Amino acid sequence: MTSSSSNRPRARVPGGFRDLTAADLVARRSMLDTLQRIYELHGFEPLETPGIEYVESLGKFLPEAADQPDAGIFSFQADYDEWVALRYDLTAPLARYFAQNAQNLPRPFRRYQVGTVWRVEKWAPGRFREFMQCDFDTVGTASVAADGEVCMVFAQALEALGIARGDYRVQVNDRKVLNGLLEVCGIALADADTVGAVLRAMDKFDKFGVEGVALLLGAGRRDESGDFTKGAGLNATQVDRICAFLSAGGRSGSTADRAGVLATLATAVAGSATGEEGVAELTEIHELLDAGGYGSDRVAFEPSIIRGLEYYTGPVFECELTFQVPDDKGRMRSYGSVASGGRYDGLVERFTGEKVPATGGSVGVDRLLAALQAKGRVSRDWEGPVVVTLMSKRRAPLYQAMVSELRAAGIRAELYLGTSGFKAQMKYADRRNAPLAIIAGGDEFDRGIVQIKDLRLGKELSADIEDRSQWVADRPAQVEVPRDQLVASVQAALAGRLIG
Amino acid sequence: MTSSSSNRPRARVPGGFRDLTAADLVARRSMLDTLQRIYELHGFEPLETPGIEYVESLGKFLPEAADQPDAGIFSFQADYDEWVALRYDLTAPLARYFAQNAQNLPRPFRRYQVGTVWRVEKWAPGRFREFMQCDFDTVGTASVAADGEVCMVFAQALEALGIARGDYRVQVNDRKVLNGLLEVCGIALADADTVGAVLRAMDKFDKFGVEGVALLLGAGRRDESGDFTKGAGLNATQVDRICAFLSAGGRSGSTADRAGVLATLATAVAGSATGEEGVAELTEIHELLDAGGYGSDRVAFEPSIIRGLEYYTGPVFECELTFQVPDDKGRMRSYGSVASGGRYDGLVERFTGEKVPATGGSVGVDRLLAALQAKGRVSRDWEGPVVVTLMSKRRAPLYQAMVSELRAAGIRAELYLGTSGFKAQMKYADRRNAPLAIIAGGDEFDRGIVQIKDLRLGKELSADIEDRSQWVADRPAQVEVPRDQLVASVQAALAGRLIG
């Protein structure tokens, strides 16, 4: 509490962190309410694990953490015997929770969690070290019906949020199908370098198309800038086979429905037991989706979905928004991925030694919110309260009574609490984005009336009307009403019926 | 991912942390929704600051942190140049936010924030290192109308949560009045030891009554165990004066209304300019409360409210639940404090040098939630989804269709996703706290029907009915309905009209 300016802390947040204000928070709350409702509709129940876990509970699942268990996470010891850290996702804590409570939990255990996670990553505009995830998982069943449900939840959630069919695509692939493809192409799964190069190449299908992937699978690809990326070194037969596989899905521009993609995949992996098992899984998911009323327009099979294969063991999901939005440079682009997931088996086993199959999905809260804002599906503004201006401190109780009446009627309202004059109060109401200001001075009190000023109208006017003075003269955005009609008049004004 | 059991991490959370499950979370969500609605009704808008701040931004406001800036908080450096820490409250970050954005914020700035905070405190059952706060503050006005609003928000919030008038008391005191009392008693404010001893003694009024406080103000007090607490050493006149002051409020058992307390306070501090200023502040608050319809049954003046006086500079608030609940030892006790607040002036000044008066309140989320649960004002149970049992994997799509129909009608439902037999499925439905199970085997499919089993009824029966077998025989908790009547029948069953 020093008064010397040199000792004062500078008011700022650490890099990678940010403050969120009313408009974003209200939009996010509305979005999360919908997601939670859809998760609960599908039988998932809420769980909240703590923000801090033992480092050894979190495991080494971040790519950065291959060598150091605490790389990429905020870790510290405080007064504990072992290191603890802020969680970097909601899946590792779920595995810890399930392992800790396995005896008392129903199987399958189906939970969702909305929560903040933290990562020590490079920060940049739009890229933060603290963000929110919204996950749902089914733990303790190998049934692919649980995987089918992940797709249904994604589709239901997006539609409930106002994303129309045709504007999104839930895309499904299966790690076993991919492994089967590699097998029939004669690529040994143990050859991690080649497998990695092939999968990275396949993952570029969306970006470079079939020709680009063919180059990356073969000798290599030179980009427009002249940079050369070495290829996976496959021969022409192998490349053709993989490219035919990739082209079976909707990303290639074909309109293949799930049954059609399944037929192509079955041919592509024929002879590989693993691959055939994957096709059988997808077939079962397909039948459940059909029975649930989820056609190929909502959930598609997409062979070019790769994702983090070291983590996932069966079906994988990626939820893409297909409508166009301008990118940083103003070019129109598909919005891209807003949610993903897959089947994973190793997480609980880490703790207990018991194999516990699990599957689930995760919604990227910030990305989805930005998409909804781009689509106009959530409000971008926070409308402030009705502001009762204060013309005389002596009469404060009279103004207070007005505010209390408005609130009792459920109208968001406040008494101006500062000490400035009328002009500053109107500016304040404007900054608060108040819809209405209530004005009453000595004259109004004497006459038993109040003035209601519509501030929204004023804003619309300044934006739209050329000859504002004339418009206002014809149609003033302010009316006087009897004091005892305050509440009814404000309700009418909020409903847009202020000016007769 | 080792398979050796000796290398496996033990599944547990660090001391002071916990997992929260569905019943608690749903109750908390409902409570927070109400609090947010009331805050917004009063003109506060949401803000979210990050979980991590620079240590120097947080300041030294925890009692433990008098000497070390990072005592009592989780601090770490990560890759920053300076130390950062998890926030320990929501007020210090508000001050940082206001200082950082002062140019662009309306004045007064009125925000609320719901957020998790972390403290390195001794943990114990019911005492955690991670907990939630729900604050609202008005920054940038010295008007005590803003203090009056804190009281109104508290009262409105508790009533909206189902706490009846008479079951709570918003209690108000004023630091200036207390200082005035010390002054007229001839106690120098600069004599920190005596002032501290006097205030600690006064703070015991609720616990020890006027006799106990009189001893603590004078020579000292010996408790039932024989332990002696040294007194503040005041003379009899001083003690009498302070005890008369303390006895003016409702805690003394008197039914004094605000006007009556004000009169006593005015007499008690007469002659002290500071004290008279405090009485004037309370008088203004009193008039605003009256004008807003807040009588002494809702908001009272209570001279024995002391709180953290080094922090607060004017009116202070404490919100007490007055209904009785059994304590740890089964004795009935008043529930006690669930929210508090006060006026504080130094926080923003730390950053900018500008004096920025502020006032606000904070709800103890966990304590209030526990109170609502004790009062039966929020549910203690999480009702699970309707569970559609799976009698044949071959027919999974037929079951899936049932689930999808139920969900399309807005009914929370799930297909049993495990691989166990019927008995285990019924046990699963029971563990999920499912209200109904849907059952259909080969016979049912042939006949075009499904069975609906009411699991709630089963539970009530096992609890209440002595001769269960007879009861069930007379009135089976299971009916068969046509398959095409599934949704309507489930809706009827959920509404309690299953058994005719």
PDB file of N, CA and C in Angstrom, chain B residues 360-423:
ATOM      1  N   GLY B 360     -18.785  -3.945  -1.758  1.00  0.00           N
ATOM      2  CA  GLY B 360     -19.352  -5.148  -2.351  1.00  0.00           C
ATOM      3  C   GLY B 360     -19.595  -6.246  -1.345  1.00  0.00           C
ATOM      4  N   GLY B 361     -20.033  -7.364  -1.859  1.00  0.00           N
ATOM      5  CA  GLY B 361     -20.346  -8.502  -1.011  1.00  0.00           C
ATOM      6  C   GLY B 361     -19.891  -9.797  -1.660  1.00  0.00           C
ATOM      7  N   SER B 362     -19.730 -10.811  -0.821  1.00  0.00           N
ATOM      8  CA  SER B 362     -19.262 -12.104  -1.291  1.00  0.00           C
ATOM      9  C   SER B 362     -20.077 -13.198  -0.619  1.00  0.00           C
ATOM     10  N   VAL B 363     -20.569 -14.131  -1.424  1.00  0.00           N
ATOM     11  CA  VAL B 363     -21.342 -15.246  -0.876  1.00  0.00           C
ATOM     12  C   VAL B 363     -20.424 -16.464  -0.758  1.00  0.00           C
ATOM     13  N   GLY B 364     -20.427 -17.092   0.404  1.00  0.00           N
ATOM     14  CA  GLY B 364     -19.689 -18.341   0.591  1.00  0.00           C
ATOM     15  C   GLY B 364     -20.492 -19.479  -0.025  1.00  0.00           C
ATOM     16  N   VAL B 365     -20.089 -19.868  -1.230  1.00  0.00           N
ATOM     17  CA  VAL B 365     -20.910 -20.782  -2.024  1.00  0.00           C
ATOM     18  C   VAL B 365     -21.132 -22.106  -1.295  1.00  0.00           C
ATOM     19  N   ASP B 366     -20.083 -22.689  -0.767  1.00  0.00           N
ATOM     20  CA  ASP B 366     -20.221 -23.994  -0.119  1.00  0.00           C
ATOM     21  C   ASP B 366     -21.086 -23.919   1.134  1.00  0.00           C
ATOM     22  N   ARG B 367     -20.870 -22.890   1.946  1.00  0.00           N
ATOM     23  CA  ARG B 367     -21.647 -22.765   3.179  1.00  0.00           C
ATOM     24  C   ARG B 367     -23.123 -22.518   2.881  1.00  0.00           C
ATOM     25  N   LEU B 368     -23.376 -21.660   1.900  1.00  0.00           N
ATOM     26  CA  LEU B 368     -24.779 -21.382   1.577  1.00  0.00           C
ATOM     27  C   LEU B 368     -25.450 -22.621   0.990  1.00  0.00           C
ATOM     28  N   LEU B 369     -24.708 -23.348   0.171  1.00  0.00           N
ATOM     29  CA  LEU B 369     -25.268 -24.563  -0.427  1.00  0.00           C
ATOM     30  C   LEU B 369     -25.604 -25.577   0.668  1.00  0.00           C
ATOM     31  N   ALA B 370     -24.697 -25.726   1.612  1.00  0.00           N
ATOM     32  CA  ALA B 370     -24.956 -26.655   2.716  1.00  0.00           C
ATOM     33  C   ALA B 370     -26.200 -26.226   3.486  1.00  0.00           C
ATOM     34  N   ALA B 371     -26.365 -24.915   3.670  1.00  0.00           N
ATOM     35  CA  ALA B 371     -27.545 -24.410   4.387  1.00  0.00           C
ATOM     36  C   ALA B 371     -28.823 -24.724   3.622  1.00  0.00           C
ATOM     37  N   LEU B 372     -28.782 -24.520   2.303  1.00  0.00           N
ATOM     38  CA  LEU B 372     -29.971 -24.790   1.499  1.00  0.00           C
ATOM     39  C   LEU B 372     -30.303 -26.271   1.524  1.00  0.00           C
ATOM     40  N   GLN B 373     -29.262 -27.097   1.533  1.00  0.00           N
ATOM     41  CA  GLN B 373     -29.502 -28.540   1.604  1.00  0.00           C
ATOM     42  C   GLN B 373     -30.096 -28.911   2.957  1.00  0.00           C
ATOM     43  N   ALA B 374     -29.567 -28.275   4.013  1.00  0.00           N
ATOM     44  CA  ALA B 374     -30.100 -28.542   5.350  1.00  0.00           C
ATOM     45  C   ALA B 374     -31.568 -28.134   5.440  1.00  0.00           C
ATOM     46  N   LYS B 375     -31.928 -27.070   4.740  1.00  0.00           N
ATOM     47  CA  LYS B 375     -33.295 -26.563   4.765  1.00  0.00           C
ATOM     48  C   LYS B 375     -34.194 -27.263   3.739  1.00  0.00           C
ATOM     49  N   GLY B 376     -33.611 -28.166   2.941  1.00  0.00           N
ATOM     50  CA  GLY B 376     -34.412 -28.831   1.915  1.00  0.00           C
ATOM     51  C   GLY B 376     -34.806 -27.915   0.775  1.00  0.00           C
ATOM     52  N   ARG B 377     -34.012 -26.875   0.522  1.00  0.00           N
ATOM     53  CA  ARG B 377     -34.354 -25.921  -0.524  1.00  0.00           C
ATOM     54  C   ARG B 377     -33.751 -26.289  -1.875  1.00  0.00           C
ATOM     55  N   VAL B 378     -32.828 -27.227  -1.893  1.00  0.00           N
ATOM     56  CA  VAL B 378     -32.299 -27.736  -3.162  1.00  0.00           C
ATOM     57  C   VAL B 378     -32.293 -29.261  -3.060  1.00  0.00           C
ATOM     58  N   SER B 379     -32.355 -29.893  -4.212  1.00  0.00           N
ATOM     59  CA  SER B 379     -32.424 -31.353  -4.207  1.00  0.00           C
ATOM     60  C   SER B 379     -31.102 -31.932  -3.709  1.00  0.00           C
ATOM     61  N   ARG B 380     -31.190 -33.074  -3.052  1.00  0.00           N
ATOM     62  CA  ARG B 380     -29.987 -33.757  -2.588  1.00  0.00           C
ATOM     63  C   ARG B 380     -29.662 -34.942  -3.492  1.00  0.00           C
ATOM     64  N   ASP B 381     -30.548 -35.211  -4.431  1.00  0.00           N
ATOM     65  CA  ASP B 381     -30.368 -36.381  -5.293  1.00  0.00           C
ATOM     66  C   ASP B 381     -30.235 -35.964  -6.745  1.00  0.00           C
ATOM     67  N   TRP B 382     -29.598 -36.791  -7.480  1.00  0.00           N
ATOM     68  CA  TRP B 382     -29.538 -36.660  -8.921  1.00  0.00           C
ATOM     69  C   TRP B 382     -30.380 -37.794  -9.479  1.00  0.00           C
ATOM     70  N   GLU B 383     -31.457 -37.478 -10.180  1.00  0.00           N
ATOM     71  CA  GLU B 383     -32.237 -38.542 -10.796  1.00  0.00           C
ATOM     72  C   GLU B 383     -31.606 -38.904 -12.115  1.00  0.00           C
ATOM     73  N   GLY B 384     -31.343 -40.182 -12.292  1.00  0.00           N
ATOM     74  CA  GLY B 384     -30.687 -40.653 -13.507  1.00  0.00           C
ATOM     75  C   GLY B 384     -31.634 -40.651 -14.702  1.00  0.00           C
ATOM     76  N   PRO B 385     -31.132 -41.105 -15.859  1.00  0.00           N
ATOM     77  CA  PRO B 385     -31.962 -41.175 -17.061  1.00  0.00           C
ATOM     78  C   PRO B 385     -32.855 -42.420 -17.031  1.00  0.00           C
ATOM     79  N   VAL B 386     -33.877 -42.435 -17.872  1.00  0.00           N
ATOM     80  CA  VAL B 386     -34.606 -43.677 -18.152  1.00  0.00           C
ATOM     81  C   VAL B 386     -33.620 -44.631 -18.823  1.00  0.00           C
ATOM     82  N   VAL B 387     -33.532 -45.878 -18.307  1.00  0.00           N
ATOM     83  CA  VAL B 387     -32.583 -46.836 -18.877  1.00  0.00           C
ATOM     84  C   VAL B 387     -33.331 -47.858 -19.725  1.00  0.00           C
ATOM     85  N   VAL B 388     -32.973 -47.917 -20.999  1.00  0.00           N
ATOM     86  CA  VAL B 388     -33.522 -48.953 -21.875  1.00  0.00           C
ATOM     87  C   VAL B 388     -32.592 -50.156 -21.798  1.00  0.00           C
ATOM     88  N   THR B 389     -33.101 -51.252 -21.267  1.00  0.00           N
ATOM     89  CA  THR B 389     -32.246 -52.433 -21.110  1.00  0.00           C
ATOM     90  C   THR B 389     -32.067 -53.116 -22.462  1.00  0.00           C
ATOM     91  N   LEU B 390     -30.996 -53.891 -22.534  1.00  0.00           N
ATOM     92  CA  LEU B 390     -30.593 -54.510 -23.795  1.00  0.00           C
ATOM     93  C   LEU B 390     -30.632 -56.026 -23.615  1.00  0.00           C
ATOM     94  N   MET B 391     -31.630 -56.686 -24.233  1.00  0.00           N
ATOM     95  CA  MET B 391     -31.789 -58.131 -24.027  1.00  0.00           C
ATOM     96  C   MET B 391     -31.115 -58.943 -25.129  1.00  0.00           C
ATOM     97  N   SER B 392     -30.781 -58.310 -26.234  1.00  0.00           N
ATOM     98  CA  SER B 392     -30.181 -59.052 -27.341  1.00  0.00           C
ATOM     99  C   SER B 392     -29.374 -58.076 -28.168  1.00  0.00           C
ATOM    100  N   LYS B 393     -28.078 -58.376 -28.311  1.00  0.00           N
ATOM    101  CA  LYS B 393     -27.213 -57.439 -29.010  1.00  0.00           C
ATOM    102  C   LYS B 393     -27.641 -57.282 -30.466  1.00  0.00           C
ATOM    103  N   ARG B 394     -28.178 -58.367 -31.023  1.00  0.00           N
ATOM    104  CA  ARG B 394     -28.643 -58.367 -32.400  1.00  0.00           C
ATOM    105  C   ARG B 394     -29.701 -57.284 -32.611  1.00  0.00           C
ATOM    106  N   ARG B 395     -30.505 -57.064 -31.577  1.00  0.00           N
ATOM    107  CA  ARG B 395     -31.592 -56.094 -31.709  1.00  0.00           C
ATOM    108  C   ARG B 395     -31.188 -54.670 -31.267  1.00  0.00           C
ATOM    109  N   ALA B 396     -29.890 -54.453 -31.065  1.00  0.00           N
ATOM    110  CA  ALA B 396     -29.443 -53.146 -30.566  1.00  0.00           C
ATOM    111  C   ALA B 396     -30.075 -51.981 -31.328  1.00  0.00           C
ATOM    112  N   PRO B 397     -30.156 -52.030 -32.674  1.00  0.00           N
ATOM    113  CA  PRO B 397     -30.772 -50.895 -33.369  1.00  0.00           C
ATOM    114  C   PRO B 397     -32.228 -50.654 -32.956  1.00  0.00           C
ATOM    115  N   LEU B 398     -32.971 -51.719 -32.626  1.00  0.00           N
ATOM    116  CA  LEU B 398     -34.362 -51.532 -32.205  1.00  0.00           C
ATOM    117  C   LEU B 398     -34.424 -50.806 -30.864  1.00  0.00           C
ATOM    118  N   TYR B 399     -33.499 -51.174 -29.962  1.00  0.00           N
ATOM    119  CA  TYR B 399     -33.439 -50.473 -28.670  1.00  0.00           C
ATOM    120  C   TYR B 399     -32.990 -49.023 -28.864  1.00  0.00           C
ATOM    121  N   GLN B 400     -32.017 -48.869 -29.779  1.00  0.00           N
ATOM    122  CA  GLN B 400     -31.516 -47.520 -30.048  1.00  0.00           C
ATOM    123  C   GLN B 400     -32.649 -46.621 -30.533  1.00  0.00           C
ATOM    124  N   ALA B 401     -33.527 -47.159 -31.334  1.00  0.00           N
ATOM    125  CA  ALA B 401     -34.656 -46.372 -31.842  1.00  0.00           C
ATOM    126  C   ALA B 401     -35.537 -45.907 -30.683  1.00  0.00           C
ATOM    127  N   MET B 402     -35.744 -46.798 -29.680  1.00  0.00           N
ATOM    128  CA  MET B 402     -36.550 -46.396 -28.508  1.00  0.00           C
ATOM    129  C   MET B 402     -35.903 -45.205 -27.794  1.00  0.00           C
ATOM    130  N   VAL B 403     -34.605 -45.332 -27.555  1.00  0.00           N
ATOM    131  CA  VAL B 403     -33.889 -44.265 -26.845  1.00  0.00           C
ATOM    132  C   VAL B 403     -33.990 -42.950 -27.611  1.00  0.00           C
ATOM    133  N   SER B 404     -33.802 -43.029 -28.914  1.00  0.00           N
ATOM    134  CA  SER B 404     -33.840 -41.805 -29.712  1.00  0.00           C
ATOM    135  C   SER B 404     -35.218 -41.159 -29.666  1.00  0.00           C
ATOM    136  N   GLU B 405     -36.262 -41.985 -29.688  1.00  0.00           N
ATOM    137  CA  GLU B 405     -37.619 -41.421 -29.587  1.00  0.00           C
ATOM    138  C   GLU B 405     -37.812 -40.693 -28.255  1.00  0.00           C
ATOM    139  N   LEU B 406     -37.342 -41.324 -27.185  1.00  0.00           N
ATOM    140  CA  LEU B 406     -37.500 -40.704 -25.864  1.00  0.00           C
ATOM    141  C   LEU B 406     -36.754 -39.373 -25.814  1.00  0.00           C
ATOM    142  N   ARG B 407     -35.526 -39.367 -26.306  1.00  0.00           N
ATOM    143  CA  ARG B 407     -34.725 -38.130 -26.274  1.00  0.00           C
ATOM    144  C   ARG B 407     -35.367 -37.042 -27.130  1.00  0.00           C
ATOM    145  N   ALA B 408     -35.908 -37.467 -28.272  1.00  0.00           N
ATOM    146  CA  ALA B 408     -36.534 -36.478 -29.154  1.00  0.00           C
ATOM    147  C   ALA B 408     -37.708 -35.800 -28.445  1.00  0.00           C
ATOM    148  N   ALA B 409     -38.295 -36.518 -27.473  1.00  0.00           N
ATOM    149  CA  ALA B 409     -39.391 -35.931 -26.698  1.00  0.00           C
ATOM    150  C   ALA B 409     -38.865 -35.189 -25.469  1.00  0.00           C
ATOM    151  N   GLY B 410     -37.532 -35.033 -25.375  1.00  0.00           N
ATOM    152  CA  GLY B 410     -36.955 -34.291 -24.259  1.00  0.00           C
ATOM    153  C   GLY B 410     -36.800 -35.106 -22.985  1.00  0.00           C
ATOM    154  N   ILE B 411     -36.938 -36.415 -23.085  1.00  0.00           N
ATOM    155  CA  ILE B 411     -36.807 -37.280 -21.904  1.00  0.00           C
ATOM    156  C   ILE B 411     -35.369 -37.774 -21.816  1.00  0.00           C
ATOM    157  N   ARG B 412     -34.739 -37.553 -20.664  1.00  0.00           N
ATOM    158  CA  ARG B 412     -33.379 -38.049 -20.486  1.00  0.00           C
ATOM    159  C   ARG B 412     -33.408 -39.573 -20.526  1.00  0.00           C
ATOM    160  N   ALA B 413     -32.637 -40.169 -21.406  1.00  0.00           N
ATOM    161  CA  ALA B 413     -32.714 -41.617 -21.599  1.00  0.00           C
ATOM    162  C   ALA B 413     -31.390 -42.142 -22.116  1.00  0.00           C
ATOM    163  N   GLU B 414     -31.112 -43.428 -21.822  1.00  0.00           N
ATOM    164  CA  GLU B 414     -29.935 -44.043 -22.409  1.00  0.00           C
ATOM    165  C   GLU B 414     -30.185 -45.516 -22.637  1.00  0.00           C
ATOM    166  N   LEU B 415     -29.484 -46.042 -23.620  1.00  0.00           N
ATOM    167  CA  LEU B 415     -29.426 -47.466 -23.876  1.00  0.00           C
ATOM    168  C   LEU B 415     -28.350 -48.039 -22.962  1.00  0.00           C
ATOM    169  N   TYR B 416     -28.642 -49.163 -22.307  1.00  0.00           N
ATOM    170  CA  TYR B 416     -27.600 -49.803 -21.502  1.00  0.00           C
ATOM    171  C   TYR B 416     -26.441 -50.173 -22.418  1.00  0.00           C
ATOM    172  N   LEU B 417     -25.266 -49.682 -22.104  1.00  0.00           N
ATOM    173  CA  LEU B 417     -24.130 -49.796 -23.018  1.00  0.00           C
ATOM    174  C   LEU B 417     -23.122 -50.855 -22.604  1.00  0.00           C
ATOM    175  N   GLY B 418     -23.400 -51.562 -21.501  1.00  0.00           N
ATOM    176  CA  GLY B 418     -22.472 -52.596 -21.061  1.00  0.00           C
ATOM    177  C   GLY B 418     -22.760 -53.921 -21.732  1.00  0.00           C
ATOM    178  N   THR B 419     -22.189 -54.978 -21.192  1.00  0.00           N
ATOM    179  CA  THR B 419     -22.324 -56.295 -21.810  1.00  0.00           C
ATOM    180  C   THR B 419     -22.890 -57.306 -20.818  1.00  0.00           C
ATOM    181  N   SER B 420     -23.416 -56.850 -19.686  1.00  0.00           N
ATOM    182  CA  SER B 420     -23.889 -57.782 -18.659  1.00  0.00           C
ATOM    183  C   SER B 420     -25.328 -58.216 -18.922  1.00  0.00           C
ATOM    184  N   GLY B 421     -25.763 -59.197 -18.147  1.00  0.00           N
ATOM    185  CA  GLY B 421     -27.094 -59.767 -18.295  1.00  0.00           C
ATOM    186  C   GLY B 421     -28.167 -58.900 -17.644  1.00  0.00           C
ATOM    187  N   PHE B 422     -29.408 -59.398 -17.668  1.00  0.00           N
ATOM    188  CA  PHE B 422     -30.549 -58.599 -17.247  1.00  0.00           C
ATOM    189  C   PHE B 422     -30.461 -58.153 -15.789  1.00  0.00           C
ATOM    190  N   LYS B 423     -30.078 -59.086 -14.916  1.00  0.00           N
ATOM    191  CA  LYS B 423     -30.050 -58.759 -13.491  1.00  0.00           C
ATOM    192  C   LYS B 423     -29.053 -57.621 -13.226  1.00  0.00           C
TER     193      LYS B 423
END
